[in-house]
């Protein structure tokens, strides 16, 4: 087989995330040749979003984004790429990443609109009336608890659903969100001819027809049979009537969704043979962009949400965590833990305790001793996924703290910490929780961790991560691995199509990553063995406190 990419060709990847739309262009040697971004709050202020979302004041825990904002962002980011003098005609494949679990509801008749776009006008004008609801539920939404419990009950319980679909029912997952719309807004459900994920929605714009949901992102819906990789009739029936027709067929992540629509050929001068490769979720694209392909590697993405993920050939779905098909290798799976309280929660502590300055935040973190004198903090600005706890801050001090023994120490709740202790408590707490839950979920002990997302550029944070996990921390040239991974997946999909079937992605870049945009470099060596042992003991004590909080406050 020929694993080479055509010289002088380009590959375009997008990341339609919670707060922005990014575009990254790779050449055939995996170097970034162009990149642009549209930040929703700043570049599209007329939507009046905060951090890219609306928080519904009339319905607690309901969080959505305006669908048309994503459409307009695509108009703008493409115009920005035009100004970079990007040669669109050299782009041979496009793919993308969408924030997982967001859903879009196409109004009946919109397929005709989508297939007849006029290149003289921007997408926004032509699609302004294409949706049966203009607000898309997203991953931050926690308003579907009753729907989750109903779906779990209908298939034999939470564990049965997890074993079938890869996850128990989660409020943000698309199946419960669809059930809520069917129950609360049947007019919207009945008026919808197609329901897309953010990923397949954006792919649909590029092919000018409804694109399939890919199997990897489809696994984040509580609707797909994980082993067979088809929609589960049992869960579909428990969710809403006639749902399979509205979802369309599933497709492998490396498959071709179609060739690019004439709209983009005429308006931006794309090559008419440019392939659109299935879009997938942001975490699967990050896995691709970090070239994660070995069990024993873990990745931690520090973004609006924090995620930790790895690869396994023997998935064991459980009551916590998620199992998805691997987007770049159909023979194995990616396993993932997700935390809703990520960068926005860290920023809240920075704003309250460090004068809105990352420099002061980092100084506090570095000046405070590891283990924080036995102070443990639990910070939930939003209802947390793992552990399943409501909004609230909880602070504890281990009485008579000694760094040598934690077993018999009593955890006493307090109202506040001093600012330096608060800073260390948020960072230590997040990583101790991650490490503890990877153990509970049966994820491999990491030989190395690849860090990505905005906070992966912060050396002080990475130092704490290295000490708690006890392994080296690597980073890539660019922290936005999702758009980079999408561009890489565009190249991979093009190669699979060229060879008439799946090709392992590693064949494409084997021996070629040095000095490219994909190269991982050691950013922080492993911490001391003695400190790792102490953190292991502190982690166990923290989980005792966490379990007590879940018992007292957790959503059942």
Coordinates of C-alpha atoms in Angstrom, one line a residue:
X1 CA 0.0 0.0 0.0
X2 CA 1.1 3.6 -0.6
X3 CA 0.9 5.6 2.6
X4 CA 2.3 8.9 1.2
X5 CA 0.2 12.1 0.9
X6 CA 0.3 14.1 -2.3
X7 CA 3.1 16.7 -2.3
X8 CA 1.8 20.3 -2.2
X9 CA -1.6 19.2 -0.8
X10 CA -3.3 20.8 2.2
X11 CA -5.6 19.4 4.9
X12 CA -8.1 21.6 6.7
X13 CA -9.4 20.8 10.2
X14 CA -12.0 22.7 12.3
X15 CA -12.9 22.7 16.0
X16 CA -16.4 23.9 16.7
X17 CA -16.0 24.2 20.5
X18 CA -18.0 25.7 23.3
X19 CA -16.4 29.1 23.1
X20 CA -14.9 29.4 19.6
X21 CA -14.5 28.0 16.1
X22 CA -10.9 27.3 15.1
X23 CA -9.4 26.3 11.8
X24 CA -6.0 24.7 11.3
X25 CA -4.4 23.8 7.9
X26 CA -1.7 21.2 7.7
X27 CA 0.6 20.5 4.7
X28 CA 1.6 17.0 3.6
X29 CA 4.5 17.1 6.0
X30 CA 2.3 17.8 9.0
X31 CA 3.3 21.4 9.5
X32 CA 0.7 24.1 10.2
X33 CA 0.6 26.6 7.4
X34 CA -2.5 28.6 8.5
X35 CA -4.8 28.9 11.4
X36 CA -7.6 31.2 12.4
X37 CA -10.2 31.5 15.2
X38 CA -13.6 33.1 15.8
X39 CA -14.2 33.7 19.5
X40 CA -18.0 33.7 20.0
X41 CA -18.3 36.3 22.8
X42 CA -15.8 38.7 21.3
X43 CA -16.4 38.3 17.5
X44 CA -20.1 37.7 17.6
X45 CA -21.3 39.9 20.5
X46 CA -24.8 40.3 19.1
X47 CA -25.7 36.8 20.2
X48 CA -25.0 38.0 23.8
X49 CA -23.5 34.7 25.0
X50 CA -21.3 34.3 28.0
X51 CA -18.5 31.8 27.4
X52 CA -20.3 30.8 24.3
X53 CA -23.6 29.8 26.0
X54 CA -26.9 30.9 27.4
X55 CA -27.8 29.9 31.0
X56 CA -31.6 29.9 31.2
X57 CA -32.7 32.0 34.1
X58 CA -36.2 30.4 34.0
X59 CA -35.1 26.8 34.1
X60 CA -32.3 25.8 36.5
X61 CA -29.5 23.8 34.8
X62 CA -30.7 24.4 31.3
X63 CA -27.7 25.6 29.2
X64 CA -27.9 26.1 25.4
X65 CA -26.1 27.8 22.5
X66 CA -27.6 29.6 19.5
X67 CA -27.4 27.3 16.5
X68 CA -27.0 30.2 14.0
X69 CA -24.0 31.5 15.9
X70 CA -22.1 28.4 14.7
X71 CA -23.3 29.0 11.2
X72 CA -22.1 32.7 11.2
X73 CA -18.8 31.7 12.8
X74 CA -18.1 29.4 9.8
X75 CA -18.8 32.3 7.4
X76 CA -16.3 34.5 9.3
X77 CA -13.5 32.0 9.8
X78 CA -13.5 31.1 6.1
X79 CA -13.3 34.8 5.2
X80 CA -10.4 35.1 7.7
X81 CA -8.6 32.3 5.9
X82 CA -9.2 34.1 2.6
X83 CA -7.2 37.0 4.0
X84 CA -4.3 34.8 4.8
X85 CA -4.0 34.1 1.0
X86 CA -4.7 30.4 1.7
X87 CA -4.8 28.5 -1.6
X88 CA -8.1 26.7 -1.1
X89 CA -7.7 24.8 -4.3
X90 CA -4.8 22.8 -2.8
X91 CA -7.0 21.5 0.1
X92 CA -7.7 17.9 -0.8
X93 CA -9.7 17.0 2.4
X94 CA -11.6 18.7 5.2
X95 CA -12.7 17.3 8.6
X96 CA -13.7 18.7 11.9
X97 CA -14.3 18.4 15.6
X98 CA -17.5 19.4 17.3
X99 CA -18.2 19.8 21.0
X100 CA -19.6 16.5 22.1
X101 CA -23.2 16.0 23.0
X102 CA -24.6 19.3 21.4
X103 CA -27.6 18.7 19.2
X104 CA -29.1 20.5 16.2
X105 CA -32.8 20.2 15.0
X106 CA -33.3 20.7 11.3
X107 CA -36.8 21.8 10.3
X108 CA -38.7 19.8 7.7
X109 CA -37.7 21.0 4.2
X110 CA -34.3 22.1 5.2
X111 CA -32.5 19.4 3.2
X112 CA -33.7 21.3 0.1
X113 CA -32.3 24.6 1.4
X114 CA -29.0 22.8 2.2
X115 CA -28.6 21.4 -1.2
X116 CA -29.3 24.6 -3.1
X117 CA -27.1 27.2 -1.3
X118 CA -26.4 30.3 -3.3
X119 CA -22.7 31.2 -3.4
X120 CA -23.5 34.9 -3.7
X121 CA -24.8 35.0 -0.1
X122 CA -23.3 33.9 3.3
X123 CA -24.6 30.8 5.0
X124 CA -26.3 32.8 7.8
X125 CA -28.8 34.5 5.5
X126 CA -29.8 31.2 3.8
X127 CA -30.1 29.0 6.9
X128 CA -31.7 31.5 9.2
X129 CA -35.0 29.6 9.0
X130 CA -33.7 26.1 8.8
X131 CA -34.1 24.9 12.4
X132 CA -37.1 23.9 14.4
X133 CA -35.5 25.4 17.5
X134 CA -32.8 28.0 17.3
X135 CA -31.2 26.9 20.6
X136 CA -29.0 23.8 20.8
X137 CA -28.7 21.9 24.0
X138 CA -25.0 21.4 24.8
X139 CA -22.8 19.4 27.1
X140 CA -23.1 21.8 30.0
X141 CA -26.9 21.2 30.2
X142 CA -27.9 19.3 33.4
X143 CA -31.7 19.6 33.1
X144 CA -32.6 16.0 32.0
X145 CA -32.1 14.0 35.2
X146 CA -35.7 12.6 35.1
X147 CA -35.2 11.6 31.4
X148 CA -31.9 9.8 32.3
X149 CA -33.5 7.8 35.0
X150 CA -36.5 6.8 32.7
X151 CA -34.1 5.6 30.0
X152 CA -32.0 3.7 32.4
X153 CA -35.0 2.0 33.9
X154 CA -36.4 1.0 30.5
X155 CA -33.3 -1.0 29.6
X156 CA -32.7 -2.6 32.9
X157 CA -30.7 -0.1 34.9
X158 CA -27.7 2.2 34.7
X159 CA -25.1 -0.6 34.4
X160 CA -27.1 -2.4 31.7
X161 CA -27.3 0.9 29.7
X162 CA -23.5 1.4 30.2
X163 CA -22.7 -2.1 29.0
X164 CA -25.0 -1.6 25.9
X165 CA -24.0 2.0 24.9
X166 CA -20.6 2.6 26.7
X167 CA -22.0 5.0 29.3
X168 CA -24.8 5.2 31.8
X169 CA -27.3 7.9 31.1
X170 CA -25.8 11.4 31.6
X171 CA -27.8 14.6 31.5
X172 CA -25.6 16.1 28.7
X173 CA -25.9 13.1 26.5
X174 CA -28.0 13.6 23.4
X175 CA -30.5 10.8 24.0
X176 CA -31.9 12.3 27.2
X177 CA -31.8 15.7 25.6
X178 CA -33.9 14.4 22.7
X179 CA -36.3 12.7 25.1
X180 CA -36.8 16.0 27.0
X181 CA -37.6 17.9 23.8
X182 CA -40.1 15.2 22.8
X183 CA -41.7 15.4 26.2
X184 CA -41.7 19.2 26.7
X185 CA -41.7 20.5 23.2
X186 CA -43.4 17.9 20.9
X187 CA -44.0 20.5 18.3
X188 CA -40.2 21.0 17.9
X189 CA -39.6 17.2 17.8
X190 CA -42.3 16.6 15.3
X191 CA -41.2 19.5 13.1
X192 CA -37.6 18.1 12.9
X193 CA -36.7 16.0 9.9
X194 CA -33.1 15.4 11.0
X195 CA -31.3 15.6 14.4
X196 CA -27.6 16.2 14.1
X197 CA -24.7 16.4 16.5
X198 CA -22.6 19.6 16.3
X199 CA -20.0 17.5 14.4
X200 CA -22.4 16.1 11.8
X201 CA -24.2 19.4 11.6
X202 CA -21.0 21.2 10.5
X203 CA -20.2 18.4 8.1
X204 CA -23.6 18.7 6.6
X205 CA -22.9 22.4 5.8
X206 CA -19.8 21.3 3.8
X207 CA -21.4 18.5 1.8
X208 CA -24.7 20.3 1.2
X209 CA -26.8 17.4 2.6
X210 CA -27.3 15.6 5.9
X211 CA -24.1 14.0 6.9
X212 CA -24.0 10.8 9.0
X213 CA -23.2 10.9 12.7
X214 CA -19.9 9.1 13.1
X215 CA -19.6 6.1 15.4
X216 CA -17.3 7.7 17.8
X217 CA -19.4 10.8 18.5
X218 CA -22.5 8.7 18.2
X219 CA -21.3 6.7 21.3
X220 CA -21.8 9.9 23.3
X221 CA -25.6 9.8 22.9
X222 CA -26.7 6.8 25.0
X223 CA -28.3 5.5 21.7
X224 CA -25.7 3.4 20.0
X225 CA -25.0 -0.3 20.6
X226 CA -21.3 -0.1 21.3
X227 CA -20.3 -3.6 20.2
X228 CA -22.4 -3.6 17.0
X229 CA -22.0 0.1 16.2
X230 CA -25.6 0.5 15.1
X231 CA -28.5 2.3 16.8
X232 CA -29.9 0.3 19.6
X233 CA -33.6 -0.3 19.0
X234 CA -34.2 -0.8 22.7
X235 CA -32.8 2.6 23.6
X236 CA -34.4 4.4 20.6
X237 CA -37.8 3.1 21.7
X238 CA -37.2 4.3 25.2
X239 CA -36.2 7.8 24.0
X240 CA -38.7 9.0 21.4
X241 CA -40.9 7.6 18.6
X242 CA -39.6 7.6 15.0
X243 CA -36.2 8.6 16.2
X244 CA -34.1 6.3 13.9
X245 CA -35.3 8.1 10.8
X246 CA -34.4 11.5 12.3
X247 CA -30.9 10.3 13.1
X248 CA -29.9 8.8 9.8
X249 CA -27.2 6.1 9.5
X250 CA -24.0 5.9 11.4
X251 CA -20.6 5.9 9.7
X252 CA -17.0 5.2 10.7
X253 CA -15.0 8.2 11.7
X254 CA -12.4 7.7 8.8
X255 CA -15.2 7.5 6.2
X256 CA -15.9 10.0 3.5
X257 CA -19.1 12.1 4.2
X258 CA -19.1 13.3 0.6
X259 CA -17.4 15.7 -1.7
X260 CA -17.5 19.4 -1.0
X261 CA -20.7 21.3 -2.0
X262 CA -20.5 23.5 -5.0
X263 CA -21.3 26.5 -2.7
X264 CA -17.7 26.4 -1.3
X265 CA -16.2 25.7 -4.7
X266 CA -17.9 28.8 -6.2
X267 CA -17.5 31.1 -3.2
X268 CA -14.1 30.2 -1.8
X269 CA -12.5 28.3 -4.8
X270 CA -12.1 24.9 -3.1
X271 CA -11.2 22.1 -5.5
X272 CA -14.5 20.4 -6.6
X273 CA -12.9 17.0 -5.7
X274 CA -12.1 18.0 -2.1
X275 CA -13.3 15.2 0.2
X276 CA -15.2 15.9 3.4
X277 CA -14.2 13.3 6.0
X278 CA -16.7 12.5 8.8
X279 CA -16.5 15.0 11.6
X280 CA -16.3 13.7 15.1
X281 CA -16.3 14.9 18.7
X282 CA -13.7 17.2 20.3
X283 CA -12.2 14.5 22.6
X284 CA -11.8 11.9 19.9
X285 CA -10.1 14.6 17.7
X286 CA -7.8 15.5 20.5
X287 CA -6.8 11.8 20.7
X288 CA -5.9 11.9 17.1
X289 CA -4.1 15.2 17.3
X290 CA -2.0 14.0 20.2
X291 CA -1.0 10.9 18.1
X292 CA -2.2 8.8 21.0
X293 CA -2.0 5.2 19.9
X294 CA -0.4 3.1 22.6
X295 CA -2.0 1.7 25.7
X296 CA -0.2 3.2 28.7
X297 CA -0.4 6.7 27.2
X298 CA -2.9 9.0 28.8
X299 CA -4.0 12.4 27.6
X300 CA -5.4 15.2 29.8
X301 CA -7.2 18.0 28.1
X302 CA -7.5 21.2 30.2
X303 CA -10.3 23.2 28.6
X304 CA -13.7 24.5 29.4
X305 CA -14.3 20.9 30.6
X306 CA -11.3 18.8 31.7
X307 CA -11.1 15.3 30.2
X308 CA -8.7 12.4 30.7
X309 CA -8.6 9.7 28.1
X310 CA -6.6 6.7 26.9
X311 CA -6.8 3.6 24.6
X312 CA -7.9 0.1 25.4
X313 CA -8.6 -3.1 23.4
X314 CA -10.7 -4.5 26.2
X315 CA -13.3 -2.0 27.3
X316 CA -15.1 -2.5 30.6
X317 CA -18.1 -0.1 30.7
X318 CA -18.9 0.9 34.2
X319 CA -21.1 3.3 36.2
X320 CA -18.6 6.1 35.8
X321 CA -16.6 7.1 32.7
X322 CA -17.2 6.5 29.0
X323 CA -16.2 4.1 26.3
X324 CA -16.2 5.2 22.7
X325 CA -14.9 3.6 19.5
X326 CA -11.4 4.8 18.7
X327 CA -11.8 7.4 15.9
X328 CA -8.5 6.3 14.2
X329 CA -8.6 2.6 14.8
X330 CA -11.8 0.6 14.5
X331 CA -10.2 -2.4 16.3
X332 CA -10.0 -0.7 19.7
X333 CA -11.7 1.9 22.0
X334 CA -11.0 5.1 23.7
X335 CA -11.9 5.4 27.4
X336 CA -12.6 8.8 29.0
X337 CA -13.5 10.6 32.2
X338 CA -15.0 14.0 31.9
X339 CA -15.2 16.9 34.4
X340 CA -17.5 19.8 33.8
X341 CA -15.6 22.1 36.2
X342 CA -12.4 22.9 34.2
X343 CA -10.9 26.2 33.1
X344 CA -13.8 28.4 34.1
X345 CA -13.6 27.1 37.7
X346 CA -9.8 27.6 37.7
X347 CA -10.4 31.2 36.4
X348 CA -12.9 31.8 39.1
X349 CA -10.3 31.0 41.8
X350 CA -7.8 33.1 40.0
X351 CA -10.2 36.1 39.9
X352 CA -11.2 35.7 43.5
X353 CA -7.8 35.0 45.0
X354 CA -5.1 36.2 42.6
X355 CA -6.3 39.6 41.4
X356 CA -7.3 38.1 38.0
X357 CA -3.6 37.4 37.3
X358 CA -2.2 34.1 36.2
X359 CA 1.3 35.3 37.2
X360 CA 0.1 35.8 40.8
X361 CA -1.9 32.6 40.7
X362 CA 1.2 30.7 39.6
X363 CA 3.3 32.4 42.3
X364 CA 0.8 31.3 45.0
X365 CA 0.8 27.7 43.6
X366 CA 4.6 27.5 43.6
X367 CA 5.1 29.2 47.0
X368 CA 2.6 26.8 48.7
X369 CA 4.1 23.4 49.7
X370 CA 2.8 20.3 48.0
X371 CA 0.0 18.6 49.9
X372 CA -1.2 22.1 51.0
X373 CA -0.8 21.4 54.7
X374 CA -3.6 18.9 54.5
X375 CA -6.2 21.2 52.9
X376 CA -8.7 19.6 50.5
X377 CA -11.0 21.6 48.2
X378 CA -14.0 20.6 46.1
X379 CA -15.0 23.4 43.7
X380 CA -18.2 23.0 41.6
X381 CA -19.4 26.1 39.8
X382 CA -21.5 23.9 37.7
X383 CA -23.2 20.6 38.5
X384 CA -20.3 18.1 38.3
X385 CA -20.3 14.9 36.2
X386 CA -17.6 13.1 38.2
X387 CA -18.4 13.0 41.1
X388 CA -22.1 13.6 40.5
X389 CA -22.4 16.6 42.9
X390 CA -24.4 19.8 42.7
X391 CA -23.1 23.4 42.6
X392 CA -21.1 24.2 45.7
X393 CA -17.7 24.7 47.2
X394 CA -16.5 22.4 50.1
X395 CA -13.3 23.0 52.0
X396 CA -11.7 20.6 54.5
X397 CA -8.6 20.6 56.8
X398 CA -7.1 17.3 57.9
X399 CA -6.6 17.8 61.7
X400 CA -3.2 17.2 63.2
X401 CA -1.8 16.9 59.6
X402 CA 1.5 15.1 59.1
X403 CA 3.0 14.4 55.7
X404 CA 4.0 10.9 56.9
X405 CA 0.6 9.4 57.8
X406 CA -3.0 10.2 56.6
X407 CA -4.9 7.1 57.7
X408 CA -6.4 8.2 61.0
X409 CA -6.8 12.0 60.3
X410 CA -10.2 13.6 60.7
X411 CA -11.3 15.9 57.9
X412 CA -12.9 19.0 59.4
X413 CA -15.0 21.3 57.1
X414 CA -14.1 25.0 57.1
X415 CA -15.6 28.1 55.4
X416 CA -12.6 29.4 53.6
X417 CA -8.8 29.1 52.9
X418 CA -6.3 31.9 52.5
X419 CA -5.7 32.8 48.9
X420 CA -2.5 30.8 48.3
X421 CA -4.1 27.7 49.8
X422 CA -7.2 28.1 47.7
X423 CA -5.1 28.2 44.6
X424 CA -3.2 25.0 45.5
X425 CA -6.4 23.3 46.6
X426 CA -8.2 23.8 43.2
X427 CA -5.2 22.5 41.2
X428 CA -4.3 19.6 43.5
X429 CA -8.0 18.7 43.9
X430 CA -8.6 18.4 40.2
X431 CA -5.6 16.2 39.5
X432 CA -6.1 14.0 42.6
X433 CA -9.7 13.4 41.5
X434 CA -8.6 12.6 38.0
X435 CA -6.0 10.1 39.2
X436 CA -8.3 8.5 41.7
X437 CA -11.1 8.0 39.1
X438 CA -8.7 6.6 36.5
X439 CA -7.9 3.9 39.0
X440 CA -11.6 3.2 39.8
X441 CA -12.4 3.1 36.0
X442 CA -9.6 0.6 35.3
X443 CA -7.6 2.9 33.0
X444 CA -3.9 2.0 32.6
X445 CA -1.3 3.4 34.9
X446 CA 0.3 6.1 32.7
X447 CA 3.8 5.7 31.4
X448 CA 3.5 9.3 30.2
X449 CA 0.8 12.0 30.0
X450 CA 0.2 14.2 27.0
X451 CA -1.4 17.5 28.1
X452 CA -3.4 19.7 25.9
X453 CA -5.9 22.5 26.1
X454 CA -5.3 26.1 27.2
X455 CA -3.9 25.4 30.7
X456 CA -1.3 22.9 29.3
X457 CA 0.9 26.0 28.6
X458 CA 1.1 26.7 32.3
X459 CA 4.3 25.2 33.7
X460 CA 3.2 25.6 37.4
X461 CA 0.1 23.5 36.7
X462 CA 2.0 20.9 34.8
X463 CA 4.5 20.5 37.7
X464 CA 1.6 19.6 40.0
X465 CA 0.2 17.2 37.5
X466 CA 3.6 15.5 37.2
X467 CA 4.0 15.2 40.9
X468 CA 0.5 13.7 41.4
X469 CA 0.6 11.2 38.6
X470 CA 4.3 10.4 39.0
X471 CA 5.2 10.4 35.3
X472 CA 6.5 12.8 32.7
X473 CA 4.2 15.4 31.1
X474 CA 4.5 16.0 27.4
X475 CA 2.9 18.8 25.3
X476 CA 2.5 19.5 21.6
X477 CA 3.4 22.6 19.8
X478 CA -0.1 23.9 19.9
X479 CA -2.5 23.4 22.8
X480 CA -5.7 23.3 20.6
X481 CA -5.2 19.6 19.7
X482 CA -8.8 19.2 18.5
X483 CA -8.5 21.3 15.3
X484 CA -5.1 19.9 14.7
X485 CA -6.5 16.4 15.1
X486 CA -9.3 17.2 12.7
X487 CA -6.7 18.2 10.1
X488 CA -4.8 15.1 10.7
X489 CA -8.0 13.0 10.4
X490 CA -8.7 14.8 7.1
X491 CA -5.4 13.4 5.8
X492 CA -6.1 10.0 7.3
X493 CA -9.6 9.8 5.8
X494 CA -8.1 10.9 2.4
X495 CA -5.5 8.1 2.7
X496 CA -8.1 5.5 3.6
X497 CA -10.2 6.5 0.7
X498 CA -7.2 6.3 -1.7
X499 CA -6.4 2.8 -0.5
X500 CA -10.0 1.6 -0.6
X501 CA -10.3 0.8 3.1
X502 CA -9.0 1.5 6.6
X503 CA -5.3 2.2 7.0
X504 CA -3.7 2.5 10.5
X505 CA -3.1 6.2 11.1
X506 CA 0.4 5.5 12.5
X507 CA 1.5 4.3 9.0
X508 CA 0.8 7.8 7.7
X509 CA 3.1 9.6 10.1
X510 CA 5.5 6.9 11.3
X511 CA 9.0 8.3 11.6
X512 CA 7.8 11.7 10.3
X513 CA 6.8 13.5 13.5
X514 CA 10.1 15.1 14.5
X515 CA 10.1 18.9 14.1
X516 CA 6.4 18.9 12.9
X517 CA 3.3 20.4 14.4
X518 CA 2.5 17.0 15.9
X519 CA 5.7 16.3 17.8
X520 CA 5.3 15.8 21.6
X521 CA 8.0 17.2 23.8
X522 CA 8.7 16.6 27.5
X523 CA 7.4 19.7 29.3
X524 CA 7.8 18.5 32.9
X525 CA 9.7 15.5 34.3
X526 CA 8.1 13.1 36.8
X527 CA 8.0 14.3 40.4
X528 CA 9.9 12.7 43.2
X529 CA 9.0 9.1 44.2
X530 CA 8.6 10.1 47.9
X531 CA 6.2 12.9 47.0
X532 CA 4.2 10.5 44.7
X533 CA 3.7 8.1 47.6
X534 CA 2.4 10.9 49.8
X535 CA 0.0 12.1 47.1
X536 CA -1.2 8.5 46.8
X537 CA -2.2 8.6 50.5
X538 CA -3.7 12.0 50.2
X539 CA -5.7 10.8 47.2
X540 CA -7.2 8.0 49.2
X541 CA -8.2 10.4 52.0
X542 CA -9.7 12.8 49.5
X543 CA -11.8 10.0 48.0
X544 CA -13.1 9.1 51.4
X545 CA -14.4 12.7 51.8
X546 CA -15.7 12.8 48.2
X547 CA -17.7 9.5 48.8
X548 CA -19.2 11.1 51.9
X549 CA -20.2 14.2 49.9
X550 CA -21.8 12.0 47.2
X551 CA -23.7 10.0 49.8
X552 CA -25.0 13.3 51.3
X553 CA -25.5 15.5 48.3
X554 CA -25.0 13.5 45.1
X555 CA -27.6 13.1 42.4
X556 CA -28.8 9.5 42.5

